[in-house]
PDB file of C-alpha atoms in Angstrom:
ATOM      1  CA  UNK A   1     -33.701  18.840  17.368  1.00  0.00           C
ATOM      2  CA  UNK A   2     -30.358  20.935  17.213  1.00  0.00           C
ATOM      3  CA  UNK A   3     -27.796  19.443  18.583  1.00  0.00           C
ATOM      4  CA  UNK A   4     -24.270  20.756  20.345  1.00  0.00           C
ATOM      5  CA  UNK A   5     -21.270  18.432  19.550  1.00  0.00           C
ATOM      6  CA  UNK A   6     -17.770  18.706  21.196  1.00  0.00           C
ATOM      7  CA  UNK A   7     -14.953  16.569  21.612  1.00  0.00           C
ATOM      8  CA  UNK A   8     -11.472  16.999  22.977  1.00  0.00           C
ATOM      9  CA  UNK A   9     -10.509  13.694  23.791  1.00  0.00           C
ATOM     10  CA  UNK A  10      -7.852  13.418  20.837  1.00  0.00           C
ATOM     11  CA  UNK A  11      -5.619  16.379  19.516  1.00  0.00           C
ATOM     12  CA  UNK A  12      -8.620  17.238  17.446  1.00  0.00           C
ATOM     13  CA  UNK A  13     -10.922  20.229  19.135  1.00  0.00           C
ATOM     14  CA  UNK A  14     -14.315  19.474  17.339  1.00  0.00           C
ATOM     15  CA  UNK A  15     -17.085  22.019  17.639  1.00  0.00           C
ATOM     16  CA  UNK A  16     -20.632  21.596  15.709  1.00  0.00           C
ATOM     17  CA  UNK A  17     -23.938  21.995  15.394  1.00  0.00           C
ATOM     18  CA  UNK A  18     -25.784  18.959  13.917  1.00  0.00           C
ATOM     19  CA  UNK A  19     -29.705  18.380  13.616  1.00  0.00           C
ATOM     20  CA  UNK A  20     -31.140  14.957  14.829  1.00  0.00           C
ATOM     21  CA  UNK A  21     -33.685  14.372  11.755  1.00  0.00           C
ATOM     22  CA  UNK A  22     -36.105  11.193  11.488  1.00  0.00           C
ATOM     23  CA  UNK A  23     -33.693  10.000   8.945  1.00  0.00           C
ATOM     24  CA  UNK A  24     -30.750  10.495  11.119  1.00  0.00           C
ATOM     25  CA  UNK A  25     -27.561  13.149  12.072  1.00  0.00           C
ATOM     26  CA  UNK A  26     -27.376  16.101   9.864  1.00  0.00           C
ATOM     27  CA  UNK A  27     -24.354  18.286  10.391  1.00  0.00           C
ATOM     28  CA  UNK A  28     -25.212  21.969  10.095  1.00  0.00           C
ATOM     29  CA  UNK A  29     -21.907  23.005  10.880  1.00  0.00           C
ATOM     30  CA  UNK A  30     -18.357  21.517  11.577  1.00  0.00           C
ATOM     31  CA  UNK A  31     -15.153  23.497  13.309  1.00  0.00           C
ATOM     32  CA  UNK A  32     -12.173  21.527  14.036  1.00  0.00           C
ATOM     33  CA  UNK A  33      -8.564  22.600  15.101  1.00  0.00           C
ATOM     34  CA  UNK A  34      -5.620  20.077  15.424  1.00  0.00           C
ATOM     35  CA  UNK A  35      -3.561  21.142  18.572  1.00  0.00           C
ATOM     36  CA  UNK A  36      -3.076  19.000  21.373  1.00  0.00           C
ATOM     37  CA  UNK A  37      -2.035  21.880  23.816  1.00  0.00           C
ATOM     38  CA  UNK A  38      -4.373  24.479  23.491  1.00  0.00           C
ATOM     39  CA  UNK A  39      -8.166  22.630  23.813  1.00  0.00           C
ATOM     40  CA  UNK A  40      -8.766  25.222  26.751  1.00  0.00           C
ATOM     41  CA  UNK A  41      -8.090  28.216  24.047  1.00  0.00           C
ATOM     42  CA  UNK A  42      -9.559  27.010  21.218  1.00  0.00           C
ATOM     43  CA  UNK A  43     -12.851  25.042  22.060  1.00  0.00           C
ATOM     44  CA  UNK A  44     -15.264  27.697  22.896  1.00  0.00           C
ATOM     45  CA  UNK A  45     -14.020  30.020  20.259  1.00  0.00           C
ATOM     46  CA  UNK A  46     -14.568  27.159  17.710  1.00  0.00           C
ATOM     47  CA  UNK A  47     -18.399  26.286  19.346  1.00  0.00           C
ATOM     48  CA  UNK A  48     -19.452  30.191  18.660  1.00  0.00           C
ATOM     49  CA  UNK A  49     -17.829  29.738  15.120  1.00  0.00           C
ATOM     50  CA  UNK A  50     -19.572  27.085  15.031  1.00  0.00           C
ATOM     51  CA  UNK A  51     -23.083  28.514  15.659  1.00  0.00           C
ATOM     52  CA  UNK A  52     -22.661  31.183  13.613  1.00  0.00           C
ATOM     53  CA  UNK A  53     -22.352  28.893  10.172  1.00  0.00           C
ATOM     54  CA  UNK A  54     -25.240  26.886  11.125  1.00  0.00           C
ATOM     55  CA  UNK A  55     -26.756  30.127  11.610  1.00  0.00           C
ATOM     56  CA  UNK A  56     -28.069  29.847  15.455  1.00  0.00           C
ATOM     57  CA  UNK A  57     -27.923  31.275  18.493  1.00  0.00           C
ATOM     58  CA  UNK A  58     -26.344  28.641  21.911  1.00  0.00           C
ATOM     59  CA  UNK A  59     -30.316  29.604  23.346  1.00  0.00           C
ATOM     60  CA  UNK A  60     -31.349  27.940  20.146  1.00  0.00           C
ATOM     61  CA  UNK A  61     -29.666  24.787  21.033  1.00  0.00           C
ATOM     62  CA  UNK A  62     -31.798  21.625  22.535  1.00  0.00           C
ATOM     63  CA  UNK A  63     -28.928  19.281  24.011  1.00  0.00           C
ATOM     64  CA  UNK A  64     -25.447  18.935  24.312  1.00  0.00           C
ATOM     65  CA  UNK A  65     -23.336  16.076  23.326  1.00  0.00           C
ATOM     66  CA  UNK A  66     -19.622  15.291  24.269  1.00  0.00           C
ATOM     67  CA  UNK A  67     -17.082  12.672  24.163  1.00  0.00           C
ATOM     68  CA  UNK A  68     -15.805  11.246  27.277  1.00  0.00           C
ATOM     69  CA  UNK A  69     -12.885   9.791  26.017  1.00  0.00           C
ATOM     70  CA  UNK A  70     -10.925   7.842  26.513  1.00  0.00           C
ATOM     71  CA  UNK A  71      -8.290  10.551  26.576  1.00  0.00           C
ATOM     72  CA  UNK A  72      -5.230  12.377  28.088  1.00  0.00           C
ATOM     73  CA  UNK A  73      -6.760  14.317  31.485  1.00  0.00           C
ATOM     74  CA  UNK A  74      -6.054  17.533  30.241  1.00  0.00           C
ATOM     75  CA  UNK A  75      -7.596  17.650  27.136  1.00  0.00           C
ATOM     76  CA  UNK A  76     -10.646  15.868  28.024  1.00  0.00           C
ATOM     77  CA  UNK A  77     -11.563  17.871  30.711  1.00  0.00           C
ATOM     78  CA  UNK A  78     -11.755  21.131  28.860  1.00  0.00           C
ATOM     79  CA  UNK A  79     -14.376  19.819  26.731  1.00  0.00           C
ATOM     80  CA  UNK A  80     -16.780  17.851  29.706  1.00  0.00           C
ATOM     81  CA  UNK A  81     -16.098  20.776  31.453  1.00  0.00           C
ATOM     82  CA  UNK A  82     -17.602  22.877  28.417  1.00  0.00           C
ATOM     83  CA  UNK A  83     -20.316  21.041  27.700  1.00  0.00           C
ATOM     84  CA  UNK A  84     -21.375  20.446  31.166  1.00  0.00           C
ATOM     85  CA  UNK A  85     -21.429  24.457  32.001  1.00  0.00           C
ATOM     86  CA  UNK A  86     -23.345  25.284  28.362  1.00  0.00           C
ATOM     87  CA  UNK A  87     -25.496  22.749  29.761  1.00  0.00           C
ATOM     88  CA  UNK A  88     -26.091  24.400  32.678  1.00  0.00           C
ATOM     89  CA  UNK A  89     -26.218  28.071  31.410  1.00  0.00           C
ATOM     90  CA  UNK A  90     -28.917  27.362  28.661  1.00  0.00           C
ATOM     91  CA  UNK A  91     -30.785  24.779  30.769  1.00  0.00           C
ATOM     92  CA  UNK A  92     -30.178  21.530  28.441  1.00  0.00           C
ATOM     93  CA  UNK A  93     -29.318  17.994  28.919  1.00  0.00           C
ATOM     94  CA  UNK A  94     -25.881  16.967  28.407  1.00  0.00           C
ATOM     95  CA  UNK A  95     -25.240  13.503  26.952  1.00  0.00           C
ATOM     96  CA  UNK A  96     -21.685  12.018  27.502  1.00  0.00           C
ATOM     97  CA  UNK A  97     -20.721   9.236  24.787  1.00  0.00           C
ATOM     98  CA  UNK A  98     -17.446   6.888  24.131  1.00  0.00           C
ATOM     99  CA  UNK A  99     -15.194   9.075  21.629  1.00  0.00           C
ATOM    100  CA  UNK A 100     -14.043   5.857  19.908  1.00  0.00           C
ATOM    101  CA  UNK A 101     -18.178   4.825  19.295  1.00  0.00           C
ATOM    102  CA  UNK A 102     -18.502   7.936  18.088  1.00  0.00           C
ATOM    103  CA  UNK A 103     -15.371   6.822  15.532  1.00  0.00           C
ATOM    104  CA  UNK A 104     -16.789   3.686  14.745  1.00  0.00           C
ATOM    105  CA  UNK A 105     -19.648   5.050  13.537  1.00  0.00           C
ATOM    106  CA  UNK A 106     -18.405   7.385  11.237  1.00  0.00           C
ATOM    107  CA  UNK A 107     -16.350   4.731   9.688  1.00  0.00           C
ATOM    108  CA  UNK A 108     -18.852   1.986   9.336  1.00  0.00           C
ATOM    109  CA  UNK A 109     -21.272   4.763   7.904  1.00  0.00           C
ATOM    110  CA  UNK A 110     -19.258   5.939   5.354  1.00  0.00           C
ATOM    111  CA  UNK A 111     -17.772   2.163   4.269  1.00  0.00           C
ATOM    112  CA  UNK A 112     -19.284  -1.076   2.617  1.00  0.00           C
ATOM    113  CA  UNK A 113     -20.314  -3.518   4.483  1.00  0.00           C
ATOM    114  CA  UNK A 114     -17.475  -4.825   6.851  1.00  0.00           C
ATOM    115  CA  UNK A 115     -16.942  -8.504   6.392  1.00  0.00           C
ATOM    116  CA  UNK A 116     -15.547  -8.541  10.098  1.00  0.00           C
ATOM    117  CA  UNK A 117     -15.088  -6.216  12.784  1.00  0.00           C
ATOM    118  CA  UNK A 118     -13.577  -2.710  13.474  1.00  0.00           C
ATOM    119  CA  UNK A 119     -10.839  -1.819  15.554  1.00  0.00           C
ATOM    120  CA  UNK A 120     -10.535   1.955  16.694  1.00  0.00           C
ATOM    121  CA  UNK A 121      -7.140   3.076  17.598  1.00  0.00           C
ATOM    122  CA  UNK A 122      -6.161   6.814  19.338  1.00  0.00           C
ATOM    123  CA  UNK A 123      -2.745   7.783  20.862  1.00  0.00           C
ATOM    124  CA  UNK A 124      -2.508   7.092  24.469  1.00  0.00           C
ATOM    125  CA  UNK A 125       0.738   8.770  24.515  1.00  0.00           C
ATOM    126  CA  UNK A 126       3.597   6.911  26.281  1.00  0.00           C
ATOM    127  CA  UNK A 127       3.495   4.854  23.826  1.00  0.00           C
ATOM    128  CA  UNK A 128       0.381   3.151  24.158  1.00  0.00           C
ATOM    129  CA  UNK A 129      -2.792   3.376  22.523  1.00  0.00           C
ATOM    130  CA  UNK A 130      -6.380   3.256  23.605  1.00  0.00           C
ATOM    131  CA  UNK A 131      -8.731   0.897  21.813  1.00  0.00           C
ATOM    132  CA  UNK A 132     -12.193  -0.548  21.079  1.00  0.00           C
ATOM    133  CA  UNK A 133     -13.630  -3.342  19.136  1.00  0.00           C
ATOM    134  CA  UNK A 134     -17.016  -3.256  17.242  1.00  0.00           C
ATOM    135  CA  UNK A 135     -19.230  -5.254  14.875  1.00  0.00           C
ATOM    136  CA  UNK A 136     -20.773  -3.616  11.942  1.00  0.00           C
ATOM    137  CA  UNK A 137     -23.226  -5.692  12.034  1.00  0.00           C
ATOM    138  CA  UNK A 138     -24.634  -5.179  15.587  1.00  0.00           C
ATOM    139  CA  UNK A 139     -26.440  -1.693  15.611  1.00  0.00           C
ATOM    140  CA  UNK A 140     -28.583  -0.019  17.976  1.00  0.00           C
ATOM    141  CA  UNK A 141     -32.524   1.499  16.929  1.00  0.00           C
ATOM    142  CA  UNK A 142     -30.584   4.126  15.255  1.00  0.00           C
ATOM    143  CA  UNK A 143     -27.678   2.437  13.622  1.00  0.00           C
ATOM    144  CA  UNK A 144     -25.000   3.414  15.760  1.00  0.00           C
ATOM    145  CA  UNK A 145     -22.218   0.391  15.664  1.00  0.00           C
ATOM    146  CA  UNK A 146     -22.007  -1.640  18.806  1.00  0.00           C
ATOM    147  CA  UNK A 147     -18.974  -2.120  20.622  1.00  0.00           C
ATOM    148  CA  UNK A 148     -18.245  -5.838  21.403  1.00  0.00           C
ATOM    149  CA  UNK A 149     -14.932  -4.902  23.914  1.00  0.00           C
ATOM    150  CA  UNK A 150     -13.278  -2.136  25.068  1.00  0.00           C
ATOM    151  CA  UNK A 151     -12.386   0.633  25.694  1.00  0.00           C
ATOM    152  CA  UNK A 152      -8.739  -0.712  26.929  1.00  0.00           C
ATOM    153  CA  UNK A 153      -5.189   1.111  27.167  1.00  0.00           C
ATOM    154  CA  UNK A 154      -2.030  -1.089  26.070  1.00  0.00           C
ATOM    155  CA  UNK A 155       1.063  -1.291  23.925  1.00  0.00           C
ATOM    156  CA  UNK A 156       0.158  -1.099  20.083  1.00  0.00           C
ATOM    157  CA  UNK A 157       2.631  -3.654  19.356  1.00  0.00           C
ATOM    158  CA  UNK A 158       0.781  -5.993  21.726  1.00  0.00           C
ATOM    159  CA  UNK A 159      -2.797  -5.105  19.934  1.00  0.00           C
ATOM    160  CA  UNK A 160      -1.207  -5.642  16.598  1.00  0.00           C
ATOM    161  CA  UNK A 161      -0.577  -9.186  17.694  1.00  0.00           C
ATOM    162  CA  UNK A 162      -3.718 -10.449  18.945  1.00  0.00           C
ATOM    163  CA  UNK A 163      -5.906  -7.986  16.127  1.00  0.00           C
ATOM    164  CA  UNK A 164      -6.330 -11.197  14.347  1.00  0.00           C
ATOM    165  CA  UNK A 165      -7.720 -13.024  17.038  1.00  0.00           C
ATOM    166  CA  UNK A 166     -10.030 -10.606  18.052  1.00  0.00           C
ATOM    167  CA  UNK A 167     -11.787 -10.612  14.189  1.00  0.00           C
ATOM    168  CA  UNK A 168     -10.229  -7.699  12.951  1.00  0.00           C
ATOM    169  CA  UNK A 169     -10.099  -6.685   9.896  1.00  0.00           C
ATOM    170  CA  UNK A 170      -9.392  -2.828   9.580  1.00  0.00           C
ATOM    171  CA  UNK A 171      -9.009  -0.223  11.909  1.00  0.00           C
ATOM    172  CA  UNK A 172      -9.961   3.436  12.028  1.00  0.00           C
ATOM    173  CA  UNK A 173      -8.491   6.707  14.254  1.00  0.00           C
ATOM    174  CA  UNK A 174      -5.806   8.396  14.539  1.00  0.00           C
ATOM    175  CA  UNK A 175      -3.313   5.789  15.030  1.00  0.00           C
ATOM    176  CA  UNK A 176      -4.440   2.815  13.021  1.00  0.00           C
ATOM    177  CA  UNK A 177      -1.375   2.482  11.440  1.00  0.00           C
ATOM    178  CA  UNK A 178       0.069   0.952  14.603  1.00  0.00           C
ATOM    179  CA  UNK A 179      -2.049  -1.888  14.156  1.00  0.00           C
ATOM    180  CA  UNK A 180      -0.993  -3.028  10.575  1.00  0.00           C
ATOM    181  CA  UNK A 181      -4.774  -3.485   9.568  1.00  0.00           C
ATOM    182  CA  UNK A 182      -6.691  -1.819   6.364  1.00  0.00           C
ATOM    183  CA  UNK A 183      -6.888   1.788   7.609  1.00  0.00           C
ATOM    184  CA  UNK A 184     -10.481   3.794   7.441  1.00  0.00           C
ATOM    185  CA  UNK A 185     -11.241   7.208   8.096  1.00  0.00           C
ATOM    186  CA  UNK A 186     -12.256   8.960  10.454  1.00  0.00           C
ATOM    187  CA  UNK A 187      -9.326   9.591  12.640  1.00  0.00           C
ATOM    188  CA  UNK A 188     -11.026  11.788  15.400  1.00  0.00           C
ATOM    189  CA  UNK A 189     -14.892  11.847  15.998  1.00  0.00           C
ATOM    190  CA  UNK A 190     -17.191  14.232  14.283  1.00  0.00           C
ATOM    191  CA  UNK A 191     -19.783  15.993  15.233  1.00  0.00           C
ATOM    192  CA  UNK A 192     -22.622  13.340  13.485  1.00  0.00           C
ATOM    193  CA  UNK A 193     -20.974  10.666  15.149  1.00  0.00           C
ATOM    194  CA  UNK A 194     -21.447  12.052  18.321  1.00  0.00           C
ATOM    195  CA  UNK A 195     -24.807  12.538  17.860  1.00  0.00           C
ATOM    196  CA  UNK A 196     -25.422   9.383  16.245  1.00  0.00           C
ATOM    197  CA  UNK A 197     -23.773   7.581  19.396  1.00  0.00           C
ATOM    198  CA  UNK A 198     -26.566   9.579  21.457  1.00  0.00           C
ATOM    199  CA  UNK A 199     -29.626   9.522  19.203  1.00  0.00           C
ATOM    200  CA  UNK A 200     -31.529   6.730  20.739  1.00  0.00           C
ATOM    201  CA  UNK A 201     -30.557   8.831  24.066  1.00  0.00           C
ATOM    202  CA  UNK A 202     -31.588  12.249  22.957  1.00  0.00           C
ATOM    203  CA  UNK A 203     -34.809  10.904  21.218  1.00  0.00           C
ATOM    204  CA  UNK A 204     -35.853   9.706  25.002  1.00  0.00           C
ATOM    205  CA  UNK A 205     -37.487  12.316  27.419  1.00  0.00           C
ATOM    206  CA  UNK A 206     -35.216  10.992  30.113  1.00  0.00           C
ATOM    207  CA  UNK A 207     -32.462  13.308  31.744  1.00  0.00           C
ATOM    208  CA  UNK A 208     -28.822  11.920  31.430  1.00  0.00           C
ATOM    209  CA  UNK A 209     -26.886  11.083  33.889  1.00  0.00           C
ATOM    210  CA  UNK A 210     -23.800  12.362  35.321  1.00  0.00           C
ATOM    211  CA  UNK A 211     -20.708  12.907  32.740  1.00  0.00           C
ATOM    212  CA  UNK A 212     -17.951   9.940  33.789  1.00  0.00           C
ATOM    213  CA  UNK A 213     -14.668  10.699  31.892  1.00  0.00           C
ATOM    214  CA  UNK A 214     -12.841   7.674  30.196  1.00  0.00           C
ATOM    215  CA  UNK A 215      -9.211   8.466  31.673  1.00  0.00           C
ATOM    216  CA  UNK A 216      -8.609   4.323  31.712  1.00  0.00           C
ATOM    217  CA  UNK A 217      -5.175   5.317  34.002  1.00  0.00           C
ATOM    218  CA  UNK A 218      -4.482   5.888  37.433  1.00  0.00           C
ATOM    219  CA  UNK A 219      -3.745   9.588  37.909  1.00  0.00           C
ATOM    220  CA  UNK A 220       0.357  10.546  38.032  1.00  0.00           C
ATOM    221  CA  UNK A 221      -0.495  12.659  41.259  1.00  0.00           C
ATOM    222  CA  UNK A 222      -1.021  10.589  44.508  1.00  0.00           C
ATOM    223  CA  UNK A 223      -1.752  11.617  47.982  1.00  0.00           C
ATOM    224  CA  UNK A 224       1.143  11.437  50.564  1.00  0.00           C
ATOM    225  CA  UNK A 225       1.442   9.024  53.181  1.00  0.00           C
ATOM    226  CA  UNK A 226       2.324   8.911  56.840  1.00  0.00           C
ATOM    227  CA  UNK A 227       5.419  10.939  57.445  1.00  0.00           C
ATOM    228  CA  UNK A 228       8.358   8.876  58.809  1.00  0.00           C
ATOM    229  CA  UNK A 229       8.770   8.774  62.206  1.00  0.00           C
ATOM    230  CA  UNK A 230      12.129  10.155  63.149  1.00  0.00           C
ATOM    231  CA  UNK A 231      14.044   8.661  65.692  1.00  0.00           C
ATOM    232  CA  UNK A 232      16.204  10.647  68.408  1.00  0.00           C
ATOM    233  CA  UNK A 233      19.580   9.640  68.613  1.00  0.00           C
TER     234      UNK A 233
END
C-alpha cells in the first residue's frame, strides 16, 4: 500500500510517500521545509517533489495520512485542507492522526528500550507548549506507542515541574529542552510515523471518519454581541 504523508502542524512542512509493508512503514520518499509562515506555499510543491523521488504518480497513491495537530490554526489547516482535497480528487481515504503520536513513535522506534515514559513537547507559541505523555511499553497491533495523557496546552515551566510526577524520563520534539529531561529525536513527525500512527487504521477496509483538527484553544476571533442600547437624552 502507498501511502501519502503530510504534516504542518509544527514549523516543519513534511511531504512523503511511504509504503505500508507486512513488516511495517517504509519511507519511499521524504521532503521537508522549516518555515513557519509559508505552509500554504510550500506543501503541495514539496508533495509533487515528493512523488517524483519515490517515483509515482498522486493516481498511484492508496490513502492519505495527515497530522491533526495539535497546532497553530494557520498552519494546520493548510495541510488538513491538503490532504482532505487530494483525498477527494483521487478518490482515497484520508486518515487524520495526533502529530505528537506520530513523534512518539519515531522516537521510541529509533531508541532502546525506555525505562519510563515519553514526553513530547512542540511550541505552542505564547509561550506555552503543547504536550503528550506515552509508554513505550504499551503498543498497538502494529507497534505504534500509546499515549497514556494528553494532548494538553500549558506553560513549559509548569510541565517541567510536574514531568517527574508524571514518569518522565526524556522528552522528544521540537521544544524538549523546555522540559529539562534527556532529549530524543525526532523534533517534528515524519512521514513513517504518520503512517505508523495509522497502520492498524489503513490495514482495515473501513472508511475514516471526518478530519477533527487539534487547535486545543479557543479561537482569538469571537462573534459580537448585542449592540448597546443607546439612550436619548
Amino acid at each position: 500500500m502507498l501511502v501519502l504523508a503530510l504534516d504542518t502542524a509544527t514549523p516543519a512542512v513534511t511531504a512523503g510517500v511511504v509504503e505500508l509493508t507486512d513488516a511495517g512503514p517504509v519511507e519511499r520518499s521524504v521532503r521537508v521545509t522549516l518555515d513557519a509562515r509559508k505552509h500554504a506555499e510550500l506543501l503541495m510543491p514539496g508533495v509533487l517533489a515528493a512523488c517524483a523521488e519515490a517515483g509515482v504518480a498522486l493516481r498511484d497513491v492508496d490513502a492519505v495520512v495527515t497530522g491533526t495537530g495539535p497546532g497553530p490554526f494557520t498552519g494546520l489547516r493548510v495541510g488538513m485542507v491538503t490532504a482532505a482535497a487530494l483525498g477527494d480528487a483521487l478518490d482515497v481515504p484520508v486518515h487524520g492522526v495526533c502529530s505528537l503520536d506520530a513523534i512518539a513513535a519515531d522516537a521510541l522506534a529509533a531508541a532502546a528500550a525506555l525505562p519510563g515514559r515519553l514526553l513530547v513537547v512542540t511550541d505552542a507559541r505564547r509561550r506555552e507548549v503543547y504536550w503528550a505523555l506515552y509508554d513505550g511499553a504499551l503498543r498497538d497491533g502494529d507497534g505504534a506507542p500509546r499515549r497514556v495523557d494528553g494532548p494538553h496546552v500549558e506553560a513549559p515551566v509548569t510541565l517541567a515541574a510536574r514531568a517527574a510526577a508524571l514518569g518522565a524520563v526524556a522528552a522528544a520534539g521540537a521544544s524538549a529542552a523546555a522540559v529539562g529531561l534527556p532529549e530524543r529525536e525526532p523534533a517534528s513527525p515524519s512521514p513513517a510515523g504518520l503512517v505508523a500512527v495509522a497502520a492498524v487504521a489503513l490495514r482495515s477496509a473501513e472508511r475514516p471518519g471526518p478530519l477533527e483538527p487539534l487547535y486545543l484553544r479557543r479561537p482569538d476571533a469571537v462573534e459580537p454581541g448585542a449592540r448597546k442600547r443607546v439612550s436619548a437624552g
